[in-house]
Coordinates of C-alpha atoms and ligand atoms in Angstrom, one line a residue:
M27 CA -5.3 -15.3 14.5
Q28 CA -2.1 -17.7 14.0
V29 CA -4.6 -20.2 14.7
L30 CA -6.8 -19.6 11.6
T31 CA -3.4 -19.7 9.5
E32 CA -2.6 -23.2 11.1
M33 CA -6.4 -24.3 10.6
Q34 CA -5.6 -23.4 6.8
D35 CA -2.8 -25.9 6.8
G36 CA -4.5 -29.0 8.4
Y37 CA -6.6 -29.9 11.5
V38 CA -6.4 -28.4 14.8
S39 CA -8.3 -29.7 17.6
G40 CA -10.7 -27.7 19.8
Q41 CA -8.8 -28.4 22.8
Q42 CA -5.6 -27.2 21.2
I43 CA -7.2 -24.1 20.5
S44 CA -9.1 -23.8 24.0
D45 CA -5.3 -24.4 25.5
R46 CA -3.5 -22.0 23.2
L47 CA -6.3 -18.9 23.7
G48 CA -7.2 -20.0 27.3
V49 CA -10.9 -20.1 26.8
S50 CA -13.3 -22.9 27.3
R51 CA -14.1 -25.4 24.4
T52 CA -17.7 -23.7 24.3
A53 CA -16.3 -20.4 23.6
V54 CA -14.1 -21.9 20.7
W55 CA -17.2 -23.5 19.3
K56 CA -19.1 -20.0 19.6
H57 CA -16.2 -18.3 17.8
M58 CA -16.2 -20.7 15.0
E59 CA -20.0 -20.2 14.6
D60 CA -19.1 -16.5 14.7
L61 CA -16.5 -17.0 12.1
R62 CA -18.7 -18.8 9.6
K63 CA -21.6 -16.2 9.9
E64 CA -18.8 -13.8 8.6
G65 CA -18.5 -16.2 5.7
Y66 CA -15.5 -18.6 6.5
V67 CA -16.0 -22.4 5.7
I68 CA -14.5 -24.3 8.5
E69 CA -15.4 -28.1 8.7
A70 CA -15.5 -29.9 11.9
I71 CA -14.3 -33.5 12.0
P72 CA -15.1 -35.7 15.4
R73 CA -11.8 -36.3 16.8
K74 CA -9.8 -34.4 14.2
G75 CA -10.9 -30.7 14.8
Y76 CA -11.5 -27.8 12.8
Q77 CA -10.2 -26.8 9.2
L78 CA -10.4 -23.8 7.3
K79 CA -11.3 -24.7 4.0
T80 CA -12.0 -21.0 2.3
R81 CA -11.9 -17.6 3.5
P82 CA -14.4 -14.8 2.6
E83 CA -13.1 -11.9 0.8
T84 CA -13.4 -9.6 3.6
L85 CA -10.9 -7.2 5.0
S86 CA -10.1 -7.6 9.0
E87 CA -7.6 -7.1 11.2
A88 CA -7.1 -10.8 11.6
E89 CA -6.8 -11.5 7.8
I90 CA -4.5 -8.6 7.5
K91 CA -2.1 -10.0 10.0
A92 CA -2.7 -13.6 9.9
G93 CA 0.8 -15.1 9.2
L94 CA 2.4 -11.4 8.5
S95 CA 6.1 -11.9 8.3
T96 CA 7.2 -8.5 8.7
K97 CA 9.2 -7.0 11.6
S98 CA 7.2 -3.8 12.2
I99 CA 5.2 -2.6 9.4
G100 CA 1.6 -3.8 10.0
Q101 CA 2.3 -5.6 13.2
T102 CA -0.1 -3.1 14.8
T103 CA -2.8 -2.6 12.5
F104 CA -6.5 -0.7 13.0
F105 CA -8.9 -2.0 10.6
K106 CA -12.2 0.0 9.8
S107 CA -14.5 -0.6 7.5
K108 CA -15.6 2.9 6.6
V109 CA -13.6 6.2 7.6
T110 CA -13.4 9.9 6.8
S111 CA -9.4 9.4 5.6
T112 CA -6.8 7.0 7.1
Q113 CA -4.5 9.8 7.1
T114 CA -6.2 11.7 9.8
L115 CA -6.6 8.4 11.9
A116 CA -3.1 7.7 11.5
K117 CA -2.1 11.3 12.8
K118 CA -4.3 10.6 15.8
A119 CA -2.6 7.5 16.4
Y120 CA 0.9 8.9 16.3
R121 CA -0.5 11.5 18.7
E122 CA -1.4 8.5 21.3
G123 CA 2.0 7.0 20.8
T124 CA 1.6 4.4 18.5
P125 CA 4.8 2.5 17.5
H126 CA 6.5 2.7 14.3
G127 CA 5.1 0.8 11.4
T128 CA 1.6 1.1 12.5
A129 CA -1.0 0.3 9.6
I130 CA -4.2 2.3 9.6
V131 CA -6.5 0.3 7.0
A132 CA -9.6 1.1 5.5
S133 CA -12.3 -0.5 3.1
E134 CA -14.0 2.8 2.1
Q135 CA -13.0 6.2 2.6
T136 CA -15.9 9.0 2.5
G137 CA -13.1 11.8 2.4
G138 CA -10.0 10.0 1.1
R139 CA -7.1 13.0 -0.1
G140 CA -4.9 12.8 -2.6
R141 CA -1.8 15.3 -3.8
M142 CA -2.5 19.0 -4.3
E143 CA -6.0 18.7 -2.2
R144 CA -7.3 16.4 -4.9
P145 CA -10.0 14.1 -3.8
W146 CA -9.1 10.3 -3.8
Q147 CA -12.1 7.5 -4.3
S148 CA -12.0 4.8 -2.0
P149 CA -15.1 2.7 -2.7
E150 CA -16.1 -0.2 -0.3
Q151 CA -15.4 -3.7 -1.2
T152 CA -13.4 -3.1 -3.9
S153 CA -10.3 -0.8 -2.8
V154 CA -8.0 -0.6 0.0
S155 CA -6.9 2.5 1.6
V156 CA -3.9 2.3 4.0
S157 CA -1.9 5.1 5.9
I158 CA 1.5 3.7 7.7
V159 CA 3.0 5.5 10.9
V160 CA 7.2 5.8 10.2
K161 CA 9.3 7.4 12.4
P162 CA 12.5 7.5 10.0
D163 CA 15.5 9.5 11.6
I164 CA 16.2 12.0 8.8
S165 CA 16.4 15.4 7.7
I166 CA 13.6 17.4 6.2
R167 CA 15.6 17.6 3.0
E168 CA 15.5 13.8 2.7
A169 CA 12.0 13.7 3.3
P170 CA 10.6 13.8 -0.3
Q171 CA 12.6 10.2 -1.1
L172 CA 9.7 8.3 1.0
T173 CA 7.3 9.0 -1.6
L174 CA 9.7 7.3 -4.4
V175 CA 10.7 4.4 -1.7
T176 CA 6.8 3.4 -1.4
A177 CA 6.4 3.7 -4.9
V178 CA 9.2 1.2 -5.4
A179 CA 7.6 -1.0 -3.0
A180 CA 4.0 -1.0 -4.4
A181 CA 5.5 -1.4 -7.9
E182 CA 7.2 -4.5 -6.5
A183 CA 4.5 -5.4 -4.6
L184 CA 1.8 -5.6 -7.3
E185 CA 4.2 -6.9 -10.0
Q186 CA 5.3 -10.0 -8.0
T187 CA 1.7 -10.7 -6.9
T188 CA -0.1 -10.1 -9.9
Q189 CA 2.6 -10.4 -12.6
L190 CA 1.1 -7.5 -14.4
P191 CA 3.4 -4.6 -16.2
V192 CA 3.3 -2.0 -13.5
Q193 CA 4.9 1.2 -13.7
I194 CA 5.7 4.5 -11.4
K195 CA 4.6 7.6 -13.2
W196 CA 6.9 10.4 -11.1
P197 CA 6.5 11.3 -8.3
N198 CA 3.7 9.0 -6.5
D199 CA 1.7 7.2 -9.0
I200 CA 1.7 3.5 -10.0
Y201 CA 0.4 2.7 -13.3
I202 CA -0.7 -0.5 -15.5
N203 CA -1.0 -0.1 -19.2
N204 CA -0.9 3.7 -19.0
R205 CA -3.7 3.9 -16.4
K206 CA -3.8 4.7 -12.5
V207 CA -3.9 1.7 -10.1
S208 CA -2.6 3.3 -6.9
G209 CA -1.5 6.6 -5.7
I210 CA 0.7 7.7 -2.7
L211 CA 0.1 10.5 -0.5
T212 CA 3.0 11.4 2.4
E213 CA 2.8 13.5 4.9
M214 CA 5.2 14.7 7.7
Q215 CA 5.7 16.5 11.2
A216 CA 9.0 17.5 11.9
E217 CA 10.5 20.1 14.5
A218 CA 14.1 22.3 13.8
D219 CA 15.0 20.1 10.7
K220 CA 14.3 16.6 12.7
M221 CA 11.6 14.4 11.4
Q222 CA 9.3 13.2 14.0
M223 CA 7.1 11.3 12.1
M224 CA 5.6 10.5 8.4
I225 CA 2.5 9.1 7.2
V226 CA 2.7 7.3 4.0
G227 CA -0.9 6.9 2.4
I228 CA -1.4 4.6 -0.3
G229 CA -5.0 3.9 -2.1
L230 CA -5.2 0.9 -4.2
N231 CA -7.8 0.1 -6.6
I232 CA -8.2 -3.8 -6.5
N233 CA -11.3 -5.4 -7.8
Q234 CA -13.3 -2.4 -9.1
K235 CA -15.1 -3.3 -12.7
Q236 CA -14.2 -0.7 -15.2
A237 CA -18.2 0.4 -15.2
Q238 CA -17.9 1.2 -11.4
F239 CA -15.3 4.2 -12.0
P240 CA -16.9 7.5 -12.4
E241 CA -17.1 9.0 -15.5
E242 CA -14.4 11.6 -15.4
L243 CA -12.0 8.6 -14.4
Q244 CA -13.1 6.5 -17.1
E245 CA -9.7 6.8 -19.3
K246 CA -7.3 7.8 -16.6
A247 CA -8.1 4.7 -13.7
T248 CA -8.0 1.0 -13.4
S249 CA -7.8 -1.7 -11.2
L250 CA -6.1 -5.0 -10.8
Y251 CA -9.3 -6.8 -11.5
V252 CA -9.8 -5.1 -15.0
E253 CA -6.0 -5.8 -15.8
S254 CA -6.4 -9.4 -15.1
E255 CA -9.7 -10.3 -15.3
K256 CA -9.4 -11.7 -11.8
E257 CA -10.4 -10.9 -8.4
W258 CA -7.9 -10.4 -5.9
P259 CA -8.0 -11.3 -1.9
R260 CA -7.1 -7.5 -0.5
A261 CA -5.5 -8.8 2.8
H262 CA -3.0 -10.8 0.3
I263 CA -2.5 -7.7 -1.6
L264 CA -1.6 -5.7 1.5
Q265 CA 0.6 -8.0 3.0
A266 CA 2.8 -8.3 -0.1
L267 CA 2.8 -4.3 0.3
F268 CA 4.0 -4.7 4.0
I269 CA 6.6 -6.9 3.3
S270 CA 7.8 -4.9 0.3
F271 CA 7.6 -1.7 1.9
E272 CA 9.7 -3.0 5.0
K273 CA 12.4 -4.1 3.0
W274 CA 12.7 -0.8 0.7
Y275 CA 12.2 1.2 3.7
D276 CA 14.8 -0.4 5.5
T277 CA 17.2 -0.2 2.6
W278 CA 16.5 3.5 2.3
I279 CA 17.2 4.0 6.1
E280 CA 20.5 1.8 6.2
N281 CA 22.0 2.5 2.8
G282 CA 20.5 5.7 1.7
F283 CA 18.4 6.5 -1.5
D284 CA 21.2 5.8 -3.9
Y285 CA 20.6 2.0 -3.4
I286 CA 16.9 2.2 -4.5
R287 CA 17.3 4.4 -7.6
E288 CA 18.2 2.1 -10.0
T289 CA 15.1 -0.1 -9.1
W290 CA 13.3 3.3 -9.6
E291 CA 14.3 3.9 -12.7
K292 CA 13.6 -0.1 -13.8
Y293 CA 10.1 0.7 -13.3
A294 CA 9.9 4.6 -14.4
A295 CA 7.3 5.3 -17.2
L296 CA 8.3 7.8 -19.4
Y297 CA 12.1 7.1 -18.9
E298 CA 14.2 9.0 -21.4
R299 CA 11.1 10.0 -23.1
P300 CA 9.8 13.9 -23.8
V301 CA 7.6 15.1 -21.0
K302 CA 6.1 18.3 -19.5
A303 CA 6.8 18.9 -15.9
V304 CA 4.5 21.4 -14.5
Q305 CA 5.1 23.0 -11.2
G306 CA 2.5 25.7 -10.4
N307 CA 2.9 28.2 -13.1
T308 CA 6.1 26.9 -14.4
T309 CA 6.5 24.5 -17.1
V310 CA 9.7 22.7 -18.2
V311 CA 9.6 20.5 -21.5
G312 CA 12.2 17.8 -21.9
H313 CA 13.8 14.3 -21.9
M314 CA 13.3 12.8 -18.8
L315 CA 16.9 11.9 -17.9
G316 CA 15.7 9.8 -14.5
I317 CA 16.5 10.9 -10.8
N318 CA 19.6 12.0 -9.1
R319 CA 21.4 10.5 -6.0
E320 CA 19.1 12.4 -3.8
G321 CA 15.8 11.4 -5.8
V322 CA 15.0 14.8 -7.8
L323 CA 13.8 14.2 -11.2
Q324 CA 16.2 15.8 -13.9
L325 CA 14.9 17.0 -17.2
K326 CA 17.0 17.5 -20.1
D327 CA 15.3 20.5 -22.3
Q328 CA 16.0 21.4 -26.0
Q329 CA 19.0 23.4 -25.4
G330 CA 20.7 20.8 -23.6
K331 CA 19.9 22.4 -20.2
V332 CA 19.6 20.0 -17.3
H333 CA 16.5 21.0 -14.9
L334 CA 15.8 19.6 -11.5
I335 CA 12.0 19.3 -10.8
Y336 CA 11.5 19.0 -6.7
S337 CA 7.7 18.7 -7.0
G338 CA 4.6 18.6 -9.5
D339 CA 3.2 16.7 -12.0
L340 CA 4.3 14.9 -15.5
E341 CA 2.2 15.2 -18.3
Ligands
BTN3 C1 -2.5 10.8 -5.3 O1 -2.7 10.0 -5.9 O2 -2.6 12.0 -5.3 C2 -2.5 10.2 -3.7 C3 -3.6 9.4 -3.2 C4 -3.5 8.7 -2.1 C5 -4.3 8.2 -1.3 C6 -4.3 7.5 -0.1 S1 -5.6 6.2 0.4 C7 -5.0 6.1 2.0 C8 -4.8 7.5 2.1 N1 -5.7 8.1 2.6 C9 -6.4 9.2 2.1 O3 -6.9 10.1 2.4 N2 -5.1 9.4 1.1 C10 -4.3 8.3 1.2

């Protein structure tokens, strides 16, 4: 769909499109009609050609991939308007041999999953759910770091695109003004301490109005729209996420987690503040010192003892 990008920059003649795609001029004309029905506004001027005036706010494989400048992340993208969970489809795609960086994107999930078996709401039209298949050559011990790497990538992508004050709440939540805008779920498949693949699931609240969140999430959830009073093209946000994810993932693989730590701490909410870490039945209360070289959270309790927190929630 490179042609669509070129049509946005200027006129492209029907002959050029037909030569490029190896289809007849009539097929090009018919394709333009189909795109118009999907909400694209395309101007056709005799002897000049076609120009794309506006795109609809839709999600499609073509929209997500148009002009995408990554090497691998999102270059294979499967888009579905409605699925149970993109995590399940990503596992299936992995079993069928899909390449590293494949993204499964959905506009709506009916059984979206969060951490600790919690449900994740992904309403149609306003949210985006994506699961990315990656094949890192790492040990199982290093695997939890990918959640933190993804959090940095998501925080940076959202901050740079929207200029909103984005923060990371350990381990996997993205917040704006103390409310959650995005959640991350990483799942893995390993054999004998050797990682085979990981699936990085990211849910983004993009264009929901505050009243569209269910009652129980009213105080906790937000969207880019609520924070900026502006609608955001979901494909654009996804592209920014793919670019940022590729950058931070490659940094992690090439240089190790220590290279990411500083940026993670720059985005961290509750940094140097008193927090309560709940891991199952155990609760640790202390000041958040940050994360160590391996990405493990460090809390200092009132007696000065430093606790390492590997999993759980912060309150
Ligand atoms: C959390 O906040 O606990 C994590 C939420 C993760 C949601 C994403 S949406 C894409 C992918 N598919 C799912 O079913 N879950 C993840």
